[in-house]
Short mmCIF file of N, CA, C and O in Angstrom, two decimals:
data_model
loop_
_atom_site.label_atom_id
_atom_site.label_comp_id
_atom_site.label_asym_id
_atom_site.label_seq_id
_atom_site.Cartn_x
_atom_site.Cartn_y
_atom_site.Cartn_z
N UNK A 4 16.71 8.42 -126.97
CA UNK A 4 16.48 7.07 -126.53
C UNK A 4 16.98 6.04 -127.54
O UNK A 4 17.51 5.02 -127.12
N UNK A 5 16.81 6.28 -128.84
CA UNK A 5 17.33 5.31 -129.81
C UNK A 5 18.85 5.14 -129.71
O UNK A 5 19.38 4.07 -129.94
N UNK A 6 19.54 6.24 -129.35
CA UNK A 6 20.99 6.16 -129.20
C UNK A 6 21.36 5.15 -128.11
O UNK A 6 22.26 4.33 -128.29
N UNK A 7 20.67 5.22 -126.96
CA UNK A 7 20.96 4.32 -125.86
C UNK A 7 20.67 2.87 -126.23
O UNK A 7 21.41 1.96 -125.86
N UNK A 8 19.58 2.66 -126.94
CA UNK A 8 19.19 1.31 -127.32
C UNK A 8 20.18 0.69 -128.31
O UNK A 8 20.50 -0.48 -128.21
N UNK A 9 20.65 1.49 -129.24
CA UNK A 9 21.56 0.93 -130.25
C UNK A 9 23.00 0.86 -129.76
O UNK A 9 23.82 0.16 -130.34
N UNK A 10 23.31 1.59 -128.69
CA UNK A 10 24.67 1.60 -128.17
C UNK A 10 24.72 1.13 -126.71
O UNK A 10 25.50 1.63 -125.90
N UNK A 11 23.92 0.16 -126.38
CA UNK A 11 23.83 -0.32 -125.01
C UNK A 11 25.17 -0.82 -124.48
O UNK A 11 25.49 -0.66 -123.30
N UNK A 12 25.97 -1.41 -125.32
CA UNK A 12 27.27 -1.92 -124.88
C UNK A 12 28.20 -0.77 -124.46
O UNK A 12 28.90 -0.87 -123.44
N UNK A 13 28.18 0.31 -125.20
CA UNK A 13 29.00 1.47 -124.84
C UNK A 13 28.52 2.10 -123.54
O UNK A 13 29.34 2.51 -122.70
N UNK A 14 27.22 2.18 -123.36
CA UNK A 14 26.67 2.72 -122.13
C UNK A 14 27.07 1.84 -120.95
O UNK A 14 27.47 2.34 -119.89
N UNK A 15 26.98 0.54 -121.13
CA UNK A 15 27.36 -0.40 -120.07
C UNK A 15 28.84 -0.25 -119.71
O UNK A 15 29.21 -0.21 -118.53
N UNK A 16 29.69 -0.12 -120.70
CA UNK A 16 31.12 0.07 -120.47
C UNK A 16 31.36 1.37 -119.71
O UNK A 16 32.18 1.42 -118.79
N UNK A 17 30.66 2.43 -120.07
CA UNK A 17 30.82 3.72 -119.39
C UNK A 17 30.39 3.62 -117.92
O UNK A 17 31.07 4.14 -117.03
N UNK A 18 29.30 2.93 -117.66
CA UNK A 18 28.82 2.78 -116.28
C UNK A 18 29.80 1.95 -115.46
O UNK A 18 30.15 2.30 -114.32
N UNK A 19 30.27 0.85 -116.02
CA UNK A 19 31.23 0.00 -115.31
C UNK A 19 32.53 0.75 -115.06
O UNK A 19 33.09 0.71 -113.95
N UNK A 20 33.02 1.49 -116.04
CA UNK A 20 34.26 2.25 -115.88
C UNK A 20 34.11 3.31 -114.78
O UNK A 20 34.99 3.47 -113.94
N UNK A 21 33.01 4.00 -114.80
CA UNK A 21 32.75 5.02 -113.77
C UNK A 21 32.70 4.40 -112.38
O UNK A 21 33.25 4.95 -111.42
N UNK A 22 32.06 3.25 -112.29
CA UNK A 22 31.98 2.56 -110.99
C UNK A 22 33.36 2.15 -110.51
O UNK A 22 33.69 2.31 -109.33
N UNK A 23 34.18 1.63 -111.41
CA UNK A 23 35.53 1.22 -111.02
C UNK A 23 36.39 2.41 -110.60
O UNK A 23 37.24 2.29 -109.72
N UNK A 24 36.17 3.56 -111.24
CA UNK A 24 36.92 4.75 -110.85
C UNK A 24 36.50 5.27 -109.47
O UNK A 24 37.31 5.78 -108.71
N UNK A 25 35.23 5.13 -109.16
CA UNK A 25 34.72 5.63 -107.89
C UNK A 25 34.89 4.62 -106.75
O UNK A 25 34.82 5.00 -105.58
N UNK A 26 35.10 3.36 -107.07
CA UNK A 26 35.16 2.30 -106.06
C UNK A 26 36.18 2.56 -104.95
O UNK A 26 35.84 2.38 -103.77
N UNK A 27 37.42 2.97 -105.24
CA UNK A 27 38.36 3.18 -104.13
C UNK A 27 37.88 4.21 -103.12
O UNK A 27 38.01 4.01 -101.92
N UNK A 28 37.32 5.29 -103.59
CA UNK A 28 36.80 6.31 -102.68
C UNK A 28 35.63 5.80 -101.87
O UNK A 28 35.50 6.08 -100.67
N UNK A 29 34.74 5.04 -102.51
CA UNK A 29 33.59 4.49 -101.81
C UNK A 29 34.03 3.47 -100.78
O UNK A 29 33.51 3.44 -99.65
N UNK A 30 34.97 2.62 -101.13
CA UNK A 30 35.46 1.62 -100.19
C UNK A 30 36.18 2.27 -99.01
O UNK A 30 36.09 1.79 -97.89
N UNK A 31 36.89 3.36 -99.27
CA UNK A 31 37.57 4.06 -98.18
C UNK A 31 36.54 4.57 -97.18
O UNK A 31 36.74 4.49 -95.98
N UNK A 32 35.42 5.06 -97.67
CA UNK A 32 34.36 5.51 -96.79
C UNK A 32 33.78 4.37 -95.98
O UNK A 32 33.46 4.51 -94.81
N UNK A 33 33.65 3.20 -96.60
CA UNK A 33 33.13 2.04 -95.87
C UNK A 33 34.12 1.55 -94.84
O UNK A 33 33.74 1.02 -93.81
N UNK A 34 35.41 1.70 -95.14
CA UNK A 34 36.44 1.24 -94.23
C UNK A 34 36.76 2.26 -93.14
O UNK A 34 37.65 2.05 -92.35
N UNK A 35 36.06 3.37 -93.12
CA UNK A 35 36.40 4.39 -92.14
C UNK A 35 36.22 3.89 -90.72
O UNK A 35 36.62 4.54 -89.78
N UNK A 36 35.59 2.71 -90.57
CA UNK A 36 35.47 2.10 -89.25
C UNK A 36 36.83 1.72 -88.70
O UNK A 36 36.98 1.51 -87.52
N UNK A 37 37.84 1.63 -89.53
CA UNK A 37 39.19 1.38 -89.08
C UNK A 37 39.70 -0.02 -89.40
O UNK A 37 39.06 -0.82 -90.06
N UNK A 38 40.87 -0.28 -88.89
CA UNK A 38 41.59 -1.52 -89.08
C UNK A 38 40.98 -2.62 -88.22
O UNK A 38 40.57 -2.37 -87.09
N UNK A 39 40.92 -3.81 -88.74
CA UNK A 39 40.41 -4.94 -87.95
C UNK A 39 41.50 -5.41 -86.97
O UNK A 39 42.69 -5.16 -87.20
N UNK A 40 41.11 -6.09 -85.91
CA UNK A 40 42.13 -6.61 -84.99
C UNK A 40 43.14 -7.52 -85.68
O UNK A 40 44.34 -7.44 -85.41
N UNK A 41 42.68 -8.38 -86.59
CA UNK A 41 43.63 -9.26 -87.29
C UNK A 41 44.56 -8.45 -88.19
O UNK A 41 45.74 -8.78 -88.31
N UNK A 42 44.05 -7.40 -88.80
CA UNK A 42 44.90 -6.52 -89.61
C UNK A 42 45.93 -5.82 -88.75
O UNK A 42 47.08 -5.62 -89.16
N UNK A 43 45.53 -5.45 -87.53
CA UNK A 43 46.46 -4.80 -86.61
C UNK A 43 47.58 -5.77 -86.21
O UNK A 43 48.75 -5.38 -86.15
N UNK A 44 47.22 -7.01 -85.95
CA UNK A 44 48.23 -8.02 -85.59
C UNK A 44 49.24 -8.18 -86.73
O UNK A 44 50.45 -8.26 -86.50
N UNK A 45 48.74 -8.20 -87.96
CA UNK A 45 49.65 -8.32 -89.11
C UNK A 45 50.59 -7.12 -89.18
O UNK A 45 51.80 -7.28 -89.43
N UNK A 46 50.06 -5.91 -88.98
CA UNK A 46 50.92 -4.72 -89.01
C UNK A 46 51.96 -4.76 -87.90
O UNK A 46 53.11 -4.39 -88.10
N UNK A 47 51.55 -5.20 -86.73
CA UNK A 47 52.49 -5.27 -85.59
C UNK A 47 53.59 -6.29 -85.87
O UNK A 47 54.77 -6.02 -85.67
N UNK A 48 53.21 -7.46 -86.36
CA UNK A 48 54.19 -8.53 -86.58
C UNK A 48 55.05 -8.33 -87.82
O UNK A 48 56.24 -8.62 -87.78
N UNK A 49 54.47 -7.86 -88.90
CA UNK A 49 55.21 -7.76 -90.16
C UNK A 49 55.93 -6.43 -90.35
O UNK A 49 56.99 -6.38 -90.95
N UNK A 50 55.30 -5.34 -89.88
CA UNK A 50 55.88 -4.02 -90.14
C UNK A 50 56.29 -3.28 -88.88
O UNK A 50 56.59 -2.09 -88.92
N UNK A 51 56.29 -3.99 -87.75
CA UNK A 51 56.71 -3.41 -86.47
C UNK A 51 55.90 -2.15 -86.12
O UNK A 51 56.46 -1.14 -85.68
N UNK A 52 54.59 -2.20 -86.35
CA UNK A 52 53.72 -1.07 -86.05
C UNK A 52 53.77 -0.74 -84.57
O UNK A 52 53.93 -1.62 -83.72
N UNK A 53 53.61 0.53 -84.26
CA UNK A 53 53.58 1.00 -82.88
C UNK A 53 52.12 1.24 -82.51
O UNK A 53 51.38 1.90 -83.24
N UNK A 54 51.70 0.69 -81.37
CA UNK A 54 50.33 0.86 -80.90
C UNK A 54 50.31 1.97 -79.87
O UNK A 54 51.04 1.91 -78.87
N UNK A 55 49.49 2.98 -80.12
CA UNK A 55 49.36 4.10 -79.19
C UNK A 55 47.92 4.14 -78.69
O UNK A 55 46.98 4.27 -79.47
N UNK A 56 47.77 3.99 -77.39
CA UNK A 56 46.46 4.03 -76.74
C UNK A 56 46.21 5.47 -76.29
O UNK A 56 46.99 6.02 -75.51
N UNK A 57 45.13 6.08 -76.78
CA UNK A 57 44.83 7.47 -76.45
C UNK A 57 43.85 7.60 -75.29
O UNK A 57 43.28 8.66 -75.06
N UNK A 58 43.67 6.52 -74.55
CA UNK A 58 42.78 6.53 -73.38
C UNK A 58 43.40 7.34 -72.25
O UNK A 58 44.61 7.59 -72.24
N UNK A 59 42.57 7.69 -71.28
CA UNK A 59 43.08 8.35 -70.07
C UNK A 59 43.92 7.33 -69.28
O UNK A 59 43.77 6.12 -69.46
N UNK A 60 44.77 7.81 -68.42
CA UNK A 60 45.71 6.95 -67.68
C UNK A 60 44.98 5.86 -66.88
O UNK A 60 45.45 4.72 -66.83
N UNK A 61 43.84 6.19 -66.29
CA UNK A 61 43.09 5.21 -65.50
C UNK A 61 42.56 4.09 -66.40
O UNK A 61 42.58 2.92 -66.03
N UNK A 62 42.04 4.47 -67.57
CA UNK A 62 41.53 3.47 -68.52
C UNK A 62 42.65 2.58 -69.02
O UNK A 62 42.50 1.37 -69.14
N UNK A 63 43.80 3.20 -69.29
CA UNK A 63 44.96 2.45 -69.78
C UNK A 63 45.41 1.44 -68.73
O UNK A 63 45.71 0.29 -69.04
N UNK A 64 45.43 1.87 -67.46
CA UNK A 64 45.87 0.98 -66.38
C UNK A 64 44.91 -0.19 -66.20
O UNK A 64 45.33 -1.29 -65.85
N UNK A 65 43.63 0.03 -66.49
CA UNK A 65 42.63 -1.03 -66.32
C UNK A 65 42.77 -2.12 -67.37
O UNK A 65 42.36 -3.26 -67.14
N UNK A 66 43.35 -1.81 -68.51
CA UNK A 66 43.57 -2.81 -69.56
C UNK A 66 43.94 -2.16 -70.87
O UNK A 66 43.32 -1.17 -71.27
N UNK A 67 44.96 -2.71 -71.51
CA UNK A 67 45.42 -2.17 -72.79
C UNK A 67 46.11 -3.27 -73.60
O UNK A 67 46.44 -4.33 -73.06
N UNK A 68 46.29 -3.00 -74.88
CA UNK A 68 46.96 -3.95 -75.76
C UNK A 68 48.40 -4.11 -75.30
O UNK A 68 49.09 -3.12 -75.00
N UNK A 69 48.85 -5.34 -75.24
CA UNK A 69 50.20 -5.65 -74.80
C UNK A 69 51.22 -4.87 -75.64
O UNK A 69 51.19 -4.93 -76.87
N UNK A 70 52.09 -4.15 -74.97
CA UNK A 70 53.14 -3.39 -75.65
C UNK A 70 52.72 -2.01 -76.14
O UNK A 70 53.54 -1.30 -76.71
N UNK A 71 51.47 -1.62 -75.91
CA UNK A 71 51.03 -0.31 -76.38
C UNK A 71 51.57 0.80 -75.47
O UNK A 71 51.95 0.56 -74.33
N UNK A 72 51.60 1.99 -76.03
CA UNK A 72 52.07 3.16 -75.29
C UNK A 72 50.89 4.09 -75.06
O UNK A 72 50.06 4.24 -75.94
N UNK A 73 50.84 4.73 -73.92
CA UNK A 73 49.71 5.58 -73.57
C UNK A 73 50.03 7.06 -73.78
O UNK A 73 50.99 7.57 -73.23
N UNK A 74 49.21 7.70 -74.62
CA UNK A 74 49.27 9.15 -74.80
C UNK A 74 47.83 9.63 -74.76
O UNK A 74 47.10 9.50 -75.76
N UNK A 75 47.37 10.17 -73.63
CA UNK A 75 45.99 10.66 -73.57
C UNK A 75 45.71 11.74 -74.62
O UNK A 75 46.62 12.45 -75.05
N UNK A 76 44.45 11.83 -75.02
CA UNK A 76 44.04 12.76 -76.07
C UNK A 76 44.49 14.19 -75.77
O UNK A 76 44.96 14.89 -76.66
N UNK A 77 44.38 14.61 -74.52
CA UNK A 77 44.70 15.98 -74.15
C UNK A 77 46.15 16.36 -74.47
O UNK A 77 46.44 17.51 -74.80
N UNK A 78 47.06 15.41 -74.40
CA UNK A 78 48.47 15.70 -74.66
C UNK A 78 48.98 15.02 -75.93
O UNK A 78 50.18 14.98 -76.17
N UNK A 79 48.07 14.53 -76.75
CA UNK A 79 48.45 13.73 -77.92
C UNK A 79 49.37 14.50 -78.88
O UNK A 79 50.43 14.01 -79.26
N UNK A 80 48.98 15.70 -79.25
CA UNK A 80 49.74 16.46 -80.25
C UNK A 80 51.15 16.78 -79.77
O UNK A 80 52.10 16.73 -80.54
N UNK A 81 51.30 17.08 -78.48
CA UNK A 81 52.62 17.43 -77.95
C UNK A 81 53.49 16.19 -77.72
O UNK A 81 54.69 16.23 -77.96
N UNK A 82 52.89 15.10 -77.22
CA UNK A 82 53.69 13.95 -76.81
C UNK A 82 53.97 12.93 -77.91
O UNK A 82 54.92 12.17 -77.81
N UNK A 83 53.13 12.88 -78.96
CA UNK A 83 53.34 11.85 -79.99
C UNK A 83 54.74 11.90 -80.60
O UNK A 83 55.40 10.87 -80.69
N UNK A 84 55.25 13.08 -81.00
CA UNK A 84 56.61 13.09 -81.56
C UNK A 84 57.68 12.63 -80.58
O UNK A 84 58.72 12.11 -81.00
N UNK A 85 57.46 12.79 -79.27
CA UNK A 85 58.42 12.33 -78.27
C UNK A 85 58.39 10.81 -78.13
O UNK A 85 59.42 10.16 -78.00
N UNK A 86 57.17 10.25 -78.15
CA UNK A 86 56.99 8.82 -77.89
C UNK A 86 57.29 7.99 -79.13
O UNK A 86 57.90 6.92 -79.05
N UNK A 87 56.86 8.44 -80.30
CA UNK A 87 57.07 7.72 -81.56
C UNK A 87 57.90 8.61 -82.47
O UNK A 87 57.38 9.47 -83.18
N UNK A 88 59.20 8.41 -82.44
CA UNK A 88 60.11 9.27 -83.21
C UNK A 88 60.14 8.92 -84.70
O UNK A 88 60.29 9.78 -85.53
N UNK A 89 59.99 7.64 -85.03
CA UNK A 89 60.06 7.20 -86.42
C UNK A 89 58.69 7.34 -87.08
O UNK A 89 57.77 6.60 -86.79
N UNK A 90 58.58 8.30 -87.98
CA UNK A 90 57.30 8.57 -88.64
C UNK A 90 57.01 7.64 -89.81
O UNK A 90 55.95 7.69 -90.41
N UNK A 91 57.95 6.76 -90.13
CA UNK A 91 57.75 5.87 -91.28
C UNK A 91 57.11 4.54 -90.90
O UNK A 91 56.66 3.81 -91.78
N UNK A 92 57.09 4.20 -89.61
CA UNK A 92 56.47 2.94 -89.20
C UNK A 92 54.96 3.14 -89.07
O UNK A 92 54.50 4.24 -88.77
N UNK A 93 54.19 2.09 -89.29
CA UNK A 93 52.74 2.21 -89.09
C UNK A 93 52.43 2.54 -87.63
O UNK A 93 53.10 2.06 -86.71
N UNK A 94 51.41 3.34 -87.45
CA UNK A 94 50.97 3.77 -86.13
C UNK A 94 49.52 3.35 -85.97
O UNK A 94 48.67 3.73 -86.77
N UNK A 95 49.23 2.54 -84.97
CA UNK A 95 47.86 2.08 -84.72
C UNK A 95 47.33 2.81 -83.50
O UNK A 95 47.87 2.67 -82.40
N UNK A 96 46.29 3.60 -83.70
CA UNK A 96 45.69 4.36 -82.61
C UNK A 96 44.51 3.58 -82.06
O UNK A 96 43.70 3.05 -82.83
N UNK A 97 44.42 3.52 -80.74
CA UNK A 97 43.36 2.73 -80.11
C UNK A 97 42.85 3.45 -78.86
O UNK A 97 43.58 4.20 -78.22
N UNK A 98 41.58 3.23 -78.55
CA UNK A 98 40.94 3.67 -77.32
C UNK A 98 39.85 2.64 -77.03
O UNK A 98 39.68 1.70 -77.80
N UNK A 99 39.10 2.78 -75.96
CA UNK A 99 38.10 1.75 -75.65
C UNK A 99 37.11 1.46 -76.79
O UNK A 99 36.80 0.30 -77.05
N UNK A 100 36.63 2.46 -77.48
CA UNK A 100 35.63 2.22 -78.53
C UNK A 100 36.10 2.59 -79.94
O UNK A 100 35.48 2.21 -80.92
N UNK A 101 37.14 3.36 -80.06
CA UNK A 101 37.63 3.80 -81.36
C UNK A 101 37.29 5.24 -81.68
O UNK A 101 37.83 5.83 -82.62
N UNK A 102 36.40 5.86 -80.91
CA UNK A 102 35.96 7.23 -81.19
C UNK A 102 37.07 8.26 -80.96
O UNK A 102 37.34 9.10 -81.83
N UNK A 103 37.71 8.21 -79.80
CA UNK A 103 38.79 9.17 -79.52
C UNK A 103 39.98 8.95 -80.44
O UNK A 103 40.61 9.90 -80.89
N UNK A 104 40.27 7.70 -80.73
CA UNK A 104 41.37 7.40 -81.64
C UNK A 104 41.09 7.98 -83.02
O UNK A 104 42.00 8.48 -83.68
N UNK A 105 39.83 7.93 -83.44
CA UNK A 105 39.45 8.51 -84.72
C UNK A 105 39.71 10.00 -84.77
O UNK A 105 40.13 10.54 -85.79
N UNK A 106 39.47 10.69 -83.65
CA UNK A 106 39.73 12.13 -83.60
C UNK A 106 41.23 12.42 -83.65
O UNK A 106 41.66 13.43 -84.19
N UNK A 107 42.03 11.52 -83.08
CA UNK A 107 43.49 11.73 -83.07
C UNK A 107 44.14 11.40 -84.40
O UNK A 107 45.26 11.81 -84.66
N UNK A 108 43.44 10.64 -85.24
CA UNK A 108 44.02 10.24 -86.53
C UNK A 108 44.40 11.44 -87.37
O UNK A 108 45.50 11.48 -87.94
N UNK A 109 43.54 12.43 -87.45
CA UNK A 109 43.83 13.62 -88.26
C UNK A 109 45.07 14.35 -87.74
O UNK A 109 45.92 14.77 -88.51
N UNK A 110 45.18 14.44 -86.42
CA UNK A 110 46.34 15.08 -85.82
C UNK A 110 47.62 14.32 -86.16
O UNK A 110 48.63 14.92 -86.52
N UNK A 111 47.56 13.00 -86.07
CA UNK A 111 48.74 12.18 -86.39
C UNK A 111 49.15 12.37 -87.85
O UNK A 111 50.34 12.52 -88.15
N UNK A 112 48.17 12.39 -88.74
CA UNK A 112 48.49 12.59 -90.17
C UNK A 112 49.09 13.97 -90.39
O UNK A 112 50.04 14.13 -91.17
N UNK A 113 48.56 14.99 -89.70
CA UNK A 113 49.10 16.34 -89.81
C UNK A 113 50.54 16.41 -89.33
O UNK A 113 51.35 17.14 -89.88
N UNK A 114 50.87 15.63 -88.32
CA UNK A 114 52.23 15.61 -87.77
C UNK A 114 53.20 14.79 -88.64
O UNK A 114 54.37 14.70 -88.32
N UNK A 115 52.69 14.16 -89.70
CA UNK A 115 53.56 13.43 -90.62
C UNK A 115 53.55 11.92 -90.48
O UNK A 115 54.34 11.23 -91.12
N UNK A 116 52.66 11.39 -89.67
CA UNK A 116 52.54 9.94 -89.51
C UNK A 116 51.55 9.43 -90.57
O UNK A 116 50.38 9.19 -90.28
N UNK A 117 52.05 9.30 -91.80
CA UNK A 117 51.19 8.95 -92.93
C UNK A 117 50.60 7.55 -92.84
O UNK A 117 49.58 7.27 -93.45
N UNK A 118 51.25 6.66 -92.11
CA UNK A 118 50.77 5.28 -92.00
C UNK A 118 49.92 5.08 -90.74
O UNK A 118 49.72 3.95 -90.31
N UNK A 119 49.41 6.16 -90.18
CA UNK A 119 48.57 6.06 -88.98
C UNK A 119 47.20 5.52 -89.35
O UNK A 119 46.62 5.90 -90.37
N UNK A 120 46.69 4.61 -88.53
CA UNK A 120 45.35 4.03 -88.71
C UNK A 120 44.70 3.88 -87.35
O UNK A 120 45.36 3.92 -86.32
N UNK A 121 43.39 3.70 -87.37
CA UNK A 121 42.62 3.51 -86.14
C UNK A 121 42.19 2.06 -86.06
O UNK A 121 41.77 1.47 -87.06
N UNK A 122 42.27 1.48 -84.88
CA UNK A 122 41.76 0.13 -84.67
C UNK A 122 40.24 0.23 -84.57
O UNK A 122 39.71 0.80 -83.62
N UNK A 123 39.55 -0.26 -85.58
CA UNK A 123 38.09 -0.21 -85.63
C UNK A 123 37.48 -0.96 -84.46
O UNK A 123 37.84 -2.10 -84.19
N UNK A 124 36.57 -0.32 -83.76
CA UNK A 124 35.95 -0.95 -82.61
C UNK A 124 36.76 -0.83 -81.34
O UNK A 124 36.32 -1.22 -80.27
N UNK A 125 37.97 -0.32 -81.46
CA UNK A 125 38.82 -0.06 -80.31
C UNK A 125 39.22 -1.30 -79.53
O UNK A 125 39.24 -2.42 -80.04
N UNK A 126 39.51 -1.08 -78.26
CA UNK A 126 39.96 -2.15 -77.38
C UNK A 126 38.87 -3.23 -77.22
O UNK A 126 39.17 -4.40 -77.07
N UNK A 127 37.62 -2.80 -77.33
CA UNK A 127 36.50 -3.75 -77.23
C UNK A 127 36.62 -4.81 -78.34
O UNK A 127 36.50 -6.01 -78.08
N UNK A 128 36.88 -4.37 -79.58
CA UNK A 128 37.03 -5.31 -80.70
C UNK A 128 38.25 -6.21 -80.50
O UNK A 128 38.22 -7.39 -80.83
N UNK A 129 39.31 -5.64 -79.95
CA UNK A 129 40.53 -6.41 -79.68
C UNK A 129 40.23 -7.54 -78.69
O UNK A 129 40.62 -8.68 -78.89
N UNK A 130 39.49 -7.20 -77.62
CA UNK A 130 39.13 -8.20 -76.61
C UNK A 130 38.18 -9.25 -77.19
O UNK A 130 38.30 -10.43 -76.88
N UNK A 131 37.23 -8.81 -78.02
CA UNK A 131 36.28 -9.75 -78.64
C UNK A 131 36.99 -10.75 -79.56
O UNK A 131 36.52 -11.86 -79.75
N UNK A 132 38.15 -10.34 -80.10
CA UNK A 132 38.94 -11.22 -80.95
C UNK A 132 39.85 -12.12 -80.11
O UNK A 132 40.68 -12.87 -80.67
N UNK A 133 39.71 -12.04 -78.79
CA UNK A 133 40.51 -12.84 -77.86
C UNK A 133 42.01 -12.63 -78.02
O UNK A 133 42.80 -13.57 -77.94
N UNK A 134 42.40 -11.36 -78.22
CA UNK A 134 43.80 -11.02 -78.35
C UNK A 134 44.31 -10.53 -76.99
O UNK A 134 43.53 -10.09 -76.15
N UNK A 135 45.63 -10.60 -76.75
CA UNK A 135 46.17 -10.31 -75.42
C UNK A 135 46.01 -8.87 -74.96
O UNK A 135 46.24 -7.93 -75.71
N UNK A 136 45.62 -8.76 -73.70
CA UNK A 136 45.46 -7.47 -73.03
C UNK A 136 46.21 -7.57 -71.70
O UNK A 136 46.21 -8.60 -71.06
N UNK A 137 46.87 -6.48 -71.33
CA UNK A 137 47.57 -6.47 -70.05
C UNK A 137 47.09 -5.30 -69.22
O UNK A 137 46.51 -4.35 -69.73
N UNK A 138 47.33 -5.39 -67.91
CA UNK A 138 46.95 -4.33 -66.98
C UNK A 138 48.21 -3.77 -66.35
O UNK A 138 49.18 -4.49 -66.14
N UNK A 139 48.18 -2.48 -66.07
CA UNK A 139 49.35 -1.85 -65.44
C UNK A 139 49.26 -1.95 -63.94
O UNK A 139 48.23 -1.83 -63.36
#
C-alpha cells in the first residue's frame, strides 16, 4: 500500500494508458449497432457506397432505400459477388430492423468485402431520419 500512495502518479498513468489501449475495442462493441443513417448518406455520396437490402422480395417491393439492390438472405452468399463486383467500395447492408443485415455482415466480410457495414436500426432508422424511400 505504501508503494501505491507514494507512486500515485505512476499508477494513474498506467490506468489511463490501459484505458486508452482498450478504448478502440470497447467503442467497437458500442458501435456494433451499426452505421447511422447520416453516416450512410456520407458513404453513399463521398465513397459511392453500394446499398444492399437483404429483405425478402415482398418487403423490398413495399419500400427500400432509393438505389438499393435486393439480395434476400437465403441467396446472399451466392448472389453478392454477382451483384457487387467491386469489393473495394463500401457496402451498406440493410433490412427492416438491422437484424438480418447483421447476420449477413460476417458473410460479406468472409467474401472479401472488408468495407461492409450494417445500417443500424435498418430501414426503420432510415425512415425516421426522413431520408428517401422508394417502392417497386
